[in-house]
Tab-separated table of C-alpha atoms in Angstrom:
chain	number	residue	atom	x	y	z
A	1	MET	CA	-37.446	73.927	-149.081
A	2	PRO	CA	-35.917	72.319	-145.941
A	3	LYS	CA	-35.103	68.639	-146.007
A	4	LYS	CA	-37.269	66.350	-143.959
A	5	PRO	CA	-35.290	64.588	-141.194
A	6	GLN	CA	-34.769	60.908	-141.994
A	7	SER	CA	-36.280	58.521	-139.528
A	8	GLN	CA	-34.590	55.316	-138.485
A	9	SER	CA	-36.042	52.215	-140.146
A	10	PHE	CA	-37.612	49.554	-137.979
A	11	ARG	CA	-34.953	47.057	-139.050
A	12	ASP	CA	-32.168	49.453	-137.991
A	13	LEU	CA	-33.924	50.099	-134.689
A	14	VAL	CA	-34.205	46.382	-133.907
A	15	ALA	CA	-30.587	45.782	-134.978
A	16	SER	CA	-29.399	48.487	-132.595
A	17	MET	CA	-31.080	46.876	-129.571
A	18	PRO	CA	-28.845	44.869	-127.222
A	19	PRO	CA	-29.369	41.094	-127.153
A	20	SER	CA	-31.678	39.739	-124.501
A	21	ASP	CA	-30.662	36.773	-122.357
A	22	ASP	CA	-34.303	35.924	-121.596
A	23	TRP	CA	-36.142	36.079	-124.906
A	24	TYR	CA	-39.330	34.551	-123.513
A	25	GLY	CA	-41.576	36.474	-121.194
A	26	ALA	CA	-43.854	39.462	-121.482
A	27	GLY	CA	-44.919	40.177	-125.041
A	28	VAL	CA	-43.532	36.916	-126.462
A	29	PRO	CA	-46.093	34.273	-127.421
A	30	SER	CA	-45.897	31.023	-125.496
A	31	PRO	CA	-44.829	27.891	-127.391
A	32	ALA	CA	-48.276	26.337	-126.825
A	33	GLY	CA	-49.773	29.178	-128.858
A	34	LEU	CA	-47.336	28.857	-131.769
A	35	ASP	CA	-47.269	26.464	-134.721
A	36	GLU	CA	-43.458	26.334	-134.579
A	37	PHE	CA	-40.838	27.300	-132.031
A	38	THR	CA	-37.190	26.736	-131.201
A	39	ASP	CA	-36.390	25.447	-127.725
A	40	ASP	CA	-33.537	26.592	-125.489
A	41	GLU	CA	-31.259	23.894	-126.949
A	42	GLY	CA	-31.750	25.160	-130.520
A	43	GLN	CA	-34.076	22.367	-131.689
A	44	GLN	CA	-36.914	23.551	-133.931
A	45	TRP	CA	-40.334	21.992	-133.314
A	46	HIS	CA	-43.543	21.952	-135.375
A	47	LYS	CA	-46.909	21.531	-133.621
A	48	VAL	CA	-48.890	18.448	-134.564
A	49	ARG	CA	-51.736	18.658	-132.008
A	50	SER	CA	-52.731	20.864	-129.098
A	51	ARG	CA	-55.077	20.596	-126.119
A	52	LEU	CA	-54.396	16.871	-125.870
A	53	GLN	CA	-56.753	14.771	-123.818
A	54	PRO	CA	-55.226	13.311	-120.625
A	55	ARG	CA	-55.061	9.725	-121.971
A	56	LEU	CA	-53.065	10.732	-125.037
A	57	ALA	CA	-50.837	13.069	-123.007
A	58	LYS	CA	-50.101	10.266	-120.539
A	59	ARG	CA	-49.163	7.902	-123.376
A	60	LEU	CA	-46.869	10.531	-124.899
A	61	MET	CA	-45.290	11.090	-121.477
A	62	THR	CA	-43.838	7.596	-121.756
A	63	THR	CA	-43.282	7.317	-125.521
A	64	ALA	CA	-42.130	10.783	-126.632
A	65	ASP	CA	-38.440	11.318	-127.348
A	66	VAL	CA	-38.487	14.625	-125.456
A	67	VAL	CA	-40.716	15.986	-122.690
A	68	ILE	CA	-40.575	19.669	-121.778
A	69	VAL	CA	-42.590	21.491	-119.142
A	70	GLY	CA	-42.991	25.168	-119.994
A	71	GLU	CA	-43.056	26.738	-116.549
A	72	GLY	CA	-44.350	30.263	-116.056
A	73	ALA	CA	-46.489	30.157	-119.226
A	74	GLY	CA	-43.529	28.937	-121.242
A	75	SER	CA	-41.013	31.475	-119.967
A	76	ARG	CA	-38.695	28.701	-118.693
A	77	PHE	CA	-38.183	25.212	-120.075
A	78	ARG	CA	-37.764	22.257	-117.751
A	79	HIS	CA	-36.485	19.226	-119.655
A	80	VAL	CA	-37.845	16.026	-118.116
A	81	SER	CA	-35.617	12.942	-118.165
A	82	LYS	CA	-37.109	9.477	-118.684
A	83	ALA	CA	-36.472	8.708	-114.994
A	84	GLU	CA	-38.480	11.774	-113.888
A	85	ARG	CA	-41.486	11.336	-116.178
A	86	SER	CA	-43.670	9.334	-113.810
A	87	GLU	CA	-43.144	11.843	-111.022
A	88	VAL	CA	-43.822	14.806	-113.321
A	89	TRP	CA	-47.002	13.165	-114.616
A	90	GLY	CA	-48.154	12.891	-111.003
A	91	GLU	CA	-47.700	16.662	-110.687
A	92	VAL	CA	-49.369	17.735	-113.931
A	93	GLY	CA	-51.654	14.901	-115.071
A	94	THR	CA	-54.583	15.873	-112.872
A	95	ARG	CA	-54.077	19.551	-113.705
A	96	LEU	CA	-54.581	19.295	-117.504
A	97	HIS	CA	-57.168	21.875	-118.577
A	98	ALA	CA	-58.006	22.640	-114.925
A	99	SER	CA	-60.319	25.582	-114.326
A	100	VAL	CA	-58.201	26.928	-111.457
A	101	GLY	CA	-54.435	27.369	-111.425
A	102	PRO	CA	-52.007	26.079	-111.856
A	103	SER	CA	-53.296	24.300	-114.921
A	104	TYR	CA	-51.454	22.717	-117.826
A	105	GLU	CA	-52.024	22.415	-121.541
A	106	ALA	CA	-50.494	19.478	-123.396
A	107	CYS	CA	-49.266	19.773	-126.990
A	108	GLU	CA	-47.504	17.372	-129.319
A	109	PHE	CA	-44.622	18.628	-131.467
A	110	VAL	CA	-42.271	16.948	-133.953
A	111	SER	CA	-38.845	17.962	-135.225
A	112	ALA	CA	-37.645	17.891	-138.829
A	113	SER	CA	-35.519	14.875	-137.919
A	114	GLY	CA	-38.591	12.939	-136.711
A	115	LEU	CA	-38.243	13.348	-132.933
A	116	SER	CA	-41.493	13.610	-130.989
A	117	MET	CA	-42.048	15.925	-128.040
A	118	LEU	CA	-44.716	16.305	-125.389
A	119	TYR	CA	-44.869	19.937	-124.319
A	120	LEU	CA	-46.773	20.706	-121.115
A	121	GLU	CA	-47.326	24.391	-120.522
A	122	GLU	CA	-48.103	25.738	-117.072
A	123	SER	CA	-50.485	28.633	-116.610
A	124	CYS	CA	-51.745	30.260	-113.446
């Protein structure tokens, strides 16, 4: 009886793939849709709340330790400095949960070390 050819395991297949420089994008869930994610600086975040109302999002814009705008549905992270926050709020504040694009969704995340983050994800 002939031997059945051995197929490559899924783990071996994934291990043989070259690394990707842009690990976000098509087929990768956006951070707003995840309970946990690691940002481009290696910090791991756990979601506390999503679909924040504008008043709470505006308060977090000034009080959060970190503010990140996920541009292109979270495919690129734009870190917002404290000096830029007012200007960025002017861009996105009126677009939270908008019915036409671009719209933004606001989520609150925390790190294991206790840092708070406002994550604003852009969608078109």
